[in-house]
Tab-separated table of C-alpha atoms in Angstrom:
chain	number	residue	atom	x	y	z
T	75	UNK	CA	42.832	-39.613	-0.126
T	76	UNK	CA	40.252	-40.495	2.532
T	77	UNK	CA	42.313	-38.709	5.177
T	78	UNK	CA	42.596	-35.621	2.984
T	79	UNK	CA	38.846	-35.501	2.279
T	80	UNK	CA	38.056	-36.006	5.969
T	81	UNK	CA	40.392	-33.168	6.925
T	82	UNK	CA	38.877	-30.832	4.318
T	83	UNK	CA	35.331	-31.721	5.462
T	84	UNK	CA	36.140	-30.953	9.104
T	85	UNK	CA	37.764	-27.666	8.125
T	86	UNK	CA	34.747	-26.669	6.034
T	87	UNK	CA	32.440	-27.263	9.014
T	88	UNK	CA	34.758	-25.175	11.182
T	89	UNK	CA	34.782	-22.410	8.550
T	90	UNK	CA	30.968	-22.385	8.454
T	91	UNK	CA	30.657	-22.102	12.237
T	92	UNK	CA	33.254	-19.331	12.442
T	93	UNK	CA	31.624	-17.454	9.551
T	94	UNK	CA	28.236	-17.570	11.269
T	95	UNK	CA	29.786	-16.275	14.474
T	96	UNK	CA	31.481	-13.425	12.590
T	97	UNK	CA	28.203	-12.321	11.027
T	98	UNK	CA	26.343	-12.395	14.359
T	99	UNK	CA	28.973	-10.355	16.200
T	100	UNK	CA	29.462	-7.917	13.318
T	101	UNK	CA	25.719	-7.319	12.906
T	102	UNK	CA	25.375	-6.640	16.621
T	103	UNK	CA	28.426	-4.368	16.878
T	104	UNK	CA	27.577	-2.088	13.950
T	105	UNK	CA	24.166	-1.404	15.481
T	106	UNK	CA	25.821	-0.335	18.741
T	107	UNK	CA	27.442	2.655	17.031
T	108	UNK	CA	25.569	5.947	17.500
T	109	UNK	CA	23.600	7.185	14.539
T	110	UNK	CA	21.563	5.433	11.869
T	111	UNK	CA	21.212	5.508	8.062
T	112	UNK	CA	18.227	7.820	8.403
T	113	UNK	CA	20.181	10.576	10.173
T	114	UNK	CA	21.950	11.902	7.085
T	115	UNK	CA	18.714	11.821	5.105
T	116	UNK	CA	16.638	13.689	7.699
T	117	UNK	CA	18.994	15.821	9.804
T	118	UNK	CA	20.115	18.000	6.885
T	119	UNK	CA	16.559	18.387	5.607
T	120	UNK	CA	14.642	20.994	7.653
T	121	UNK	CA	11.318	19.711	6.298
T	122	UNK	CA	11.917	16.146	7.471
T	123	UNK	CA	10.422	15.528	10.881
T	124	UNK	CA	9.959	12.537	13.129
T	125	UNK	CA	7.247	11.150	10.871
T	126	UNK	CA	9.602	11.115	7.872
T	127	UNK	CA	12.291	9.425	9.949
T	128	UNK	CA	9.834	6.798	11.135
T	129	UNK	CA	8.786	6.108	7.544
T	130	UNK	CA	12.401	5.664	6.480
T	131	UNK	CA	13.083	3.312	9.389
T	132	UNK	CA	10.054	1.250	8.387
T	133	UNK	CA	11.200	1.244	4.765
T	134	UNK	CA	14.653	-0.040	5.737
T	135	UNK	CA	13.268	-2.457	8.338
T	136	UNK	CA	15.075	-0.672	11.186
T	137	UNK	CA	11.906	-0.580	13.282
T	138	UNK	CA	12.118	-4.355	13.777
T	139	UNK	CA	13.951	-6.002	16.702
T	140	UNK	CA	17.618	-6.702	16.061
T	141	UNK	CA	17.247	-10.474	15.867
T	142	UNK	CA	14.474	-10.096	13.287
T	143	UNK	CA	16.691	-7.791	11.221
T	144	UNK	CA	19.519	-10.326	11.385
T	145	UNK	CA	17.244	-13.215	10.415
T	146	UNK	CA	15.992	-11.221	7.423
T	147	UNK	CA	19.549	-10.323	6.406
T	148	UNK	CA	20.945	-13.857	6.746
T	149	UNK	CA	18.009	-15.287	4.775
T	150	UNK	CA	18.878	-12.944	1.895
T	151	UNK	CA	22.569	-13.784	2.211
T	152	UNK	CA	21.815	-17.487	1.737
T	153	UNK	CA	20.372	-16.495	-1.644
T	154	UNK	CA	23.530	-14.421	-2.301
T	155	UNK	CA	21.492	-11.225	-1.993
T	156	UNK	CA	23.448	-8.561	-0.079
T	157	UNK	CA	20.527	-6.142	-0.168
T	158	UNK	CA	20.261	-2.522	-1.269
T	159	UNK	CA	22.603	0.227	-0.139
T	160	UNK	CA	21.007	2.748	2.223
T	161	UNK	CA	23.180	5.670	1.130
T	162	UNK	CA	24.203	7.391	-2.080
T	163	UNK	CA	22.540	6.001	-5.165
T	164	UNK	CA	20.883	3.079	-3.276
T	165	UNK	CA	22.228	0.548	-5.759
T	166	UNK	CA	22.549	-3.154	-4.867
T	167	UNK	CA	25.411	-3.751	-2.446
T	168	UNK	CA	27.017	-6.416	-4.619
T	169	UNK	CA	27.102	-4.057	-7.611
T	170	UNK	CA	29.079	-1.549	-5.542
T	171	UNK	CA	31.434	-4.201	-4.180
T	172	UNK	CA	32.208	-5.925	-7.479
T	173	UNK	CA	33.188	-2.584	-9.028
T	174	UNK	CA	35.934	-2.123	-6.446
T	175	UNK	CA	36.902	-5.713	-5.711
T	176	UNK	CA	39.451	-6.170	-8.559
T	177	UNK	CA	41.588	-3.223	-7.413
T	178	UNK	CA	41.820	-4.223	-3.741
T	179	UNK	CA	42.187	-7.921	-4.523
T	180	UNK	CA	44.881	-7.242	-7.123
T	181	UNK	CA	46.897	-5.033	-4.778
T	182	UNK	CA	46.667	-7.604	-1.977
T	183	UNK	CA	47.795	-10.441	-4.251
T	184	UNK	CA	50.674	-8.346	-5.597
T	185	UNK	CA	51.683	-7.468	-2.042
T	186	UNK	CA	51.636	-11.112	-0.917
T	187	UNK	CA	53.730	-12.210	-3.899
T	188	UNK	CA	56.259	-9.421	-3.358
T	189	UNK	CA	56.372	-10.189	0.358
T	190	UNK	CA	57.287	-13.811	-0.347
T	191	UNK	CA	59.832	-12.868	-2.999
T	192	UNK	CA	61.536	-10.458	-0.598
T	193	UNK	CA	61.060	-12.035	2.834
T	194	UNK	CA	61.921	-15.661	2.065
T	195	UNK	CA	65.371	-15.009	0.492
T	196	UNK	CA	66.265	-12.489	3.212
T	197	UNK	CA	65.196	-14.870	5.991
T	198	UNK	CA	67.007	-17.834	4.463
T	199	UNK	CA	70.208	-15.866	3.867
T	200	UNK	CA	70.140	-14.364	7.373
T	201	UNK	CA	69.736	-17.816	8.923
T	202	UNK	CA	72.417	-19.437	6.731
T	203	UNK	CA	74.972	-16.729	7.550
T	204	UNK	CA	73.830	-16.258	11.131
T	205	UNK	CA	75.819	-13.599	12.960
T	206	UNK	CA	77.403	-12.357	9.754
T	207	UNK	CA	77.303	-8.949	8.156
T	208	UNK	CA	74.195	-9.697	6.115
T	209	UNK	CA	72.343	-11.001	9.167
T	210	UNK	CA	73.150	-7.896	11.198
T	211	UNK	CA	72.346	-5.515	8.361
T	212	UNK	CA	69.028	-7.233	7.603
T	213	UNK	CA	68.134	-7.138	11.313
T	214	UNK	CA	68.632	-3.368	11.392
T	215	UNK	CA	66.569	-2.877	8.231
T	216	UNK	CA	63.811	-5.149	9.546
T	217	UNK	CA	63.529	-3.315	12.845
T	218	UNK	CA	63.354	-0.015	10.983
T	219	UNK	CA	60.519	-1.487	8.934
T	220	UNK	CA	58.780	-2.630	12.129
T	221	UNK	CA	59.069	0.808	13.725
T	222	UNK	CA	57.855	2.792	10.693
T	223	UNK	CA	54.058	3.267	10.562
T	224	UNK	CA	52.589	2.644	7.137
T	225	UNK	CA	50.521	5.829	6.989
T	226	UNK	CA	53.566	7.937	7.968
T	227	UNK	CA	55.719	6.279	5.315
T	228	UNK	CA	52.953	6.830	2.758
T	229	UNK	CA	52.763	10.548	3.523
T	230	UNK	CA	56.560	10.835	3.469
T	231	UNK	CA	56.842	9.148	0.058
T	232	UNK	CA	54.023	11.304	-1.287
T	233	UNK	CA	55.958	14.372	-0.168
T	234	UNK	CA	59.258	13.186	-1.638
T	235	UNK	CA	58.248	11.379	-4.825
T	236	UNK	CA	55.088	13.296	-5.620
T	237	UNK	CA	55.802	16.890	-4.650
T	238	UNK	CA	59.526	17.496	-4.097
T	239	UNK	CA	60.518	15.241	-7.010
T	240	UNK	CA	57.331	14.592	-9.009
T	241	UNK	CA	58.265	11.114	-10.196
T	242	UNK	CA	55.113	9.167	-9.314
T	243	UNK	CA	51.432	10.145	-9.050
T	244	UNK	CA	50.132	10.294	-5.508
T	245	UNK	CA	46.354	10.249	-5.903
T	246	UNK	CA	43.721	8.314	-7.802
T	247	UNK	CA	44.008	5.386	-10.164
T	248	UNK	CA	44.418	7.185	-13.507
T	249	UNK	CA	45.764	10.492	-14.800
T	250	UNK	CA	43.966	13.256	-16.636
T	251	UNK	CA	43.642	12.415	-20.299
T	252	UNK	CA	43.523	8.691	-19.576
T	253	UNK	CA	40.793	8.146	-22.168
T	254	UNK	CA	43.001	9.500	-24.965
T	255	UNK	CA	45.954	7.196	-24.160
T	256	UNK	CA	46.850	4.087	-26.109
T	257	UNK	CA	46.560	0.608	-24.585
T	258	UNK	CA	50.169	0.307	-23.325
T	259	UNK	CA	50.071	3.883	-22.048
T	260	UNK	CA	46.912	3.150	-20.056
T	261	UNK	CA	48.512	0.070	-18.489
T	262	UNK	CA	51.655	1.976	-17.549
T	263	UNK	CA	49.592	4.852	-16.155
T	264	UNK	CA	47.681	2.501	-13.815
T	265	UNK	CA	50.921	0.774	-12.763
T	266	UNK	CA	52.514	4.119	-11.891
T	267	UNK	CA	49.543	5.007	-9.693
T	268	UNK	CA	49.795	1.652	-7.865
T	269	UNK	CA	53.566	1.601	-7.237
T	270	UNK	CA	53.434	3.588	-3.997
T	271	UNK	CA	50.324	1.869	-2.520
T	272	UNK	CA	51.671	-1.630	-3.252
T	273	UNK	CA	55.055	-0.624	-1.817
T	274	UNK	CA	53.357	0.530	1.404
T	275	UNK	CA	51.376	-2.720	1.566
T	276	UNK	CA	54.551	-4.770	1.131
T	277	UNK	CA	56.689	-2.743	3.524
T	278	UNK	CA	54.241	-3.489	6.315
T	279	UNK	CA	54.467	-7.266	5.953
T	280	UNK	CA	57.861	-8.311	4.571
T	281	UNK	CA	59.735	-7.292	7.725
T	282	UNK	CA	57.790	-9.612	9.998
T	283	UNK	CA	57.692	-12.392	7.435
T	284	UNK	CA	61.480	-12.347	7.004
T	285	UNK	CA	61.980	-12.719	10.773
T	286	UNK	CA	59.591	-15.657	10.864
T	287	UNK	CA	61.485	-17.201	7.965
T	288	UNK	CA	64.822	-16.689	9.705
T	289	UNK	CA	63.612	-18.224	12.979
T	290	UNK	CA	62.039	-21.183	11.189
T	291	UNK	CA	65.160	-21.794	9.102
T	292	UNK	CA	67.427	-21.639	12.174
T	293	UNK	CA	65.245	-24.241	13.886
T	294	UNK	CA	65.399	-26.544	10.867
T	295	UNK	CA	69.157	-26.146	10.406
T	296	UNK	CA	69.681	-27.471	13.945
T	297	UNK	CA	67.842	-30.707	13.197
T	298	UNK	CA	69.723	-34.012	13.116
T	299	UNK	CA	68.869	-34.811	9.513
T	300	UNK	CA	70.464	-31.558	8.341
T	301	UNK	CA	73.657	-32.395	10.252
T	302	UNK	CA	73.575	-35.868	8.697
T	303	UNK	CA	73.201	-34.380	5.218
T	304	UNK	CA	76.169	-32.115	5.852
T	305	UNK	CA	78.212	-35.016	7.254
T	306	UNK	CA	77.576	-36.970	4.047
T	307	UNK	CA	79.267	-34.175	2.126
T	308	UNK	CA	76.213	-32.914	0.282
T	309	UNK	CA	76.689	-29.481	-1.309
T	310	UNK	CA	75.419	-26.540	0.712
T	311	UNK	CA	72.974	-25.708	-2.082
T	312	UNK	CA	71.343	-29.151	-1.824
T	313	UNK	CA	71.196	-29.069	1.976
T	314	UNK	CA	69.655	-25.616	1.998
T	315	UNK	CA	67.107	-25.791	-0.799
T	316	UNK	CA	66.221	-29.494	-0.914
T	317	UNK	CA	66.243	-30.495	2.745
T	318	UNK	CA	65.896	-27.358	4.862
T	319	UNK	CA	63.803	-24.860	2.925
T	320	UNK	CA	60.685	-26.968	2.454
T	321	UNK	CA	60.344	-27.741	6.160
T	322	UNK	CA	61.170	-24.166	7.122
T	323	UNK	CA	58.344	-22.855	4.917
T	324	UNK	CA	55.580	-24.554	6.926
T	325	UNK	CA	55.244	-21.921	9.687
T	326	UNK	CA	55.586	-19.201	7.062
T	327	UNK	CA	52.658	-20.671	5.112
T	328	UNK	CA	50.522	-20.426	8.233
T	329	UNK	CA	51.581	-16.834	8.903
T	330	UNK	CA	50.899	-15.950	5.266
T	331	UNK	CA	47.301	-17.123	5.599
T	332	UNK	CA	46.867	-15.160	8.815
T	333	UNK	CA	48.236	-11.993	7.166
T	334	UNK	CA	45.180	-11.649	4.898
T	335	UNK	CA	43.094	-9.792	7.543
T	336	UNK	CA	45.911	-7.289	8.079
T	337	UNK	CA	46.071	-6.556	4.363
T	338	UNK	CA	42.314	-6.080	4.123
T	339	UNK	CA	42.320	-3.830	7.188
T	340	UNK	CA	45.285	-1.870	5.867
T	341	UNK	CA	43.484	-1.202	2.610
T	342	UNK	CA	41.098	1.140	4.462
T	343	UNK	CA	43.997	3.426	5.417
T	344	UNK	CA	46.074	3.110	2.243
T	345	UNK	CA	43.154	3.575	-0.154
T	346	UNK	CA	41.955	6.593	1.812
T	347	UNK	CA	45.415	8.198	1.729
T	348	UNK	CA	45.940	7.604	-1.993
T	349	UNK	CA	42.256	8.183	-2.930
T	350	UNK	CA	41.997	4.772	-4.590
T	351	UNK	CA	38.497	3.516	-5.448
T	352	UNK	CA	38.856	0.177	-3.678
T	353	UNK	CA	36.977	-1.805	-1.060
T	354	UNK	CA	38.783	-0.083	1.798
T	355	UNK	CA	37.557	3.338	0.763
T	356	UNK	CA	34.068	1.956	0.118
T	357	UNK	CA	33.998	0.399	3.591
T	358	UNK	CA	35.080	3.669	5.211
T	359	UNK	CA	32.367	5.596	3.389
T	360	UNK	CA	29.778	2.984	4.394
T	361	UNK	CA	30.762	3.272	8.066
T	362	UNK	CA	30.528	7.062	7.975
T	363	UNK	CA	27.044	6.852	6.412
T	364	UNK	CA	25.937	3.997	8.738
T	365	UNK	CA	25.035	2.028	5.612
T	366	UNK	CA	24.364	-1.298	7.360
T	367	UNK	CA	23.884	-3.511	4.269
T	368	UNK	CA	27.062	-2.153	2.652
T	369	UNK	CA	29.033	-2.521	5.892
T	370	UNK	CA	27.875	-6.110	6.313
T	371	UNK	CA	28.578	-6.879	2.666
T	372	UNK	CA	32.147	-5.616	3.039
T	373	UNK	CA	32.611	-7.510	6.316
T	374	UNK	CA	31.233	-10.710	4.795
T	375	UNK	CA	33.626	-10.434	1.871
T	376	UNK	CA	36.533	-9.778	4.225
T	377	UNK	CA	35.517	-12.742	6.378
T	378	UNK	CA	35.263	-15.033	3.343
T	379	UNK	CA	38.702	-13.973	2.080
T	380	UNK	CA	40.205	-14.387	5.557
T	381	UNK	CA	38.722	-17.827	6.118
T	382	UNK	CA	39.666	-18.867	2.596
T	383	UNK	CA	43.238	-17.697	3.267
T	384	UNK	CA	43.363	-19.746	6.465
T	385	UNK	CA	41.907	-22.776	4.686
T	386	UNK	CA	44.416	-22.493	1.838
T	387	UNK	CA	47.219	-22.064	4.382
T	388	UNK	CA	46.090	-25.226	6.156
T	389	UNK	CA	45.955	-27.126	2.851
T	390	UNK	CA	49.403	-25.797	1.959
T	391	UNK	CA	50.610	-26.926	5.376
T	392	UNK	CA	49.380	-30.414	4.578
T	393	UNK	CA	51.041	-30.413	1.169
T	394	UNK	CA	54.351	-29.319	2.677
T	395	UNK	CA	54.236	-31.802	5.582
T	396	UNK	CA	53.053	-35.355	4.782
T	397	UNK	CA	52.552	-36.018	8.509
T	398	UNK	CA	49.816	-33.384	8.604
T	399	UNK	CA	48.344	-34.631	5.334
T	400	UNK	CA	48.091	-38.152	6.724
T	401	UNK	CA	46.758	-36.992	10.052
T	402	UNK	CA	49.767	-37.902	12.172
T	403	UNK	CA	51.607	-34.594	12.455
T	404	UNK	CA	51.213	-31.440	14.401
T	405	UNK	CA	47.657	-30.222	14.718
T	406	UNK	CA	46.830	-26.590	14.938
């Protein structure tokens, strides 16, 4: 237990340092982009001159040096205050984020679960029957999945399943007349709207995950203890699922934690294509409006989810491998 607590403490310190570095770099980079939050409010208003722009910059604190702005922002963040949005209705940033968080988070979780349910069996089967028909067929399908851009596949499925054969909705989260539907009808309506986006999310990650699973399983199956288990006459089912699978999952656990940033980044494209009111669409709108507090709030949330995913992956690595848990195994 002492080793586990020590490992968690060290990881938490590392997470804090990395998080601070992310906020510093992000705050600096977003201010390098041309334009400012005051442009949209003054450029389109012929009566707004330089004096009005200067007043807005003073109101938002943009007239201060960059390090002073960052110090003010980080001091509010410590109090869990993300500030006020500089665009639209100027509501608190956290109010805007928490409205859209459940949708993006739910789609990402569903995609991760589906990725594991699809990639792990395919990778295990391809490694067990290496060189066989299933292995060759899965390799072809995987490389097709690698080569197919997600946005192109999304547009193709929208054309096929939404226009040519109108089977699934292709835009928004609910249909017209949603308020008049019964409870089960509302649930099914939301599910229908999320089938294509979740499929696109999953198609972009299961291909790579299945190849990692196959490579990891092949490495484990060549180990001496697996050959010993086979020599003892243990059934193939026991050798595969009891002895090989658990050790083969360790690299996959690490890759799963590292896939969180890709899912969050992909939500910007997918939610924009399908017009879903999620964090990705909110982040895109904030960037276009140069809404610094909203951009930083979205980046902070993404950083927290990414670091949490890495931390959970590391803890899962320790649970799967006692050598890591006790401090004597491979260190990352």
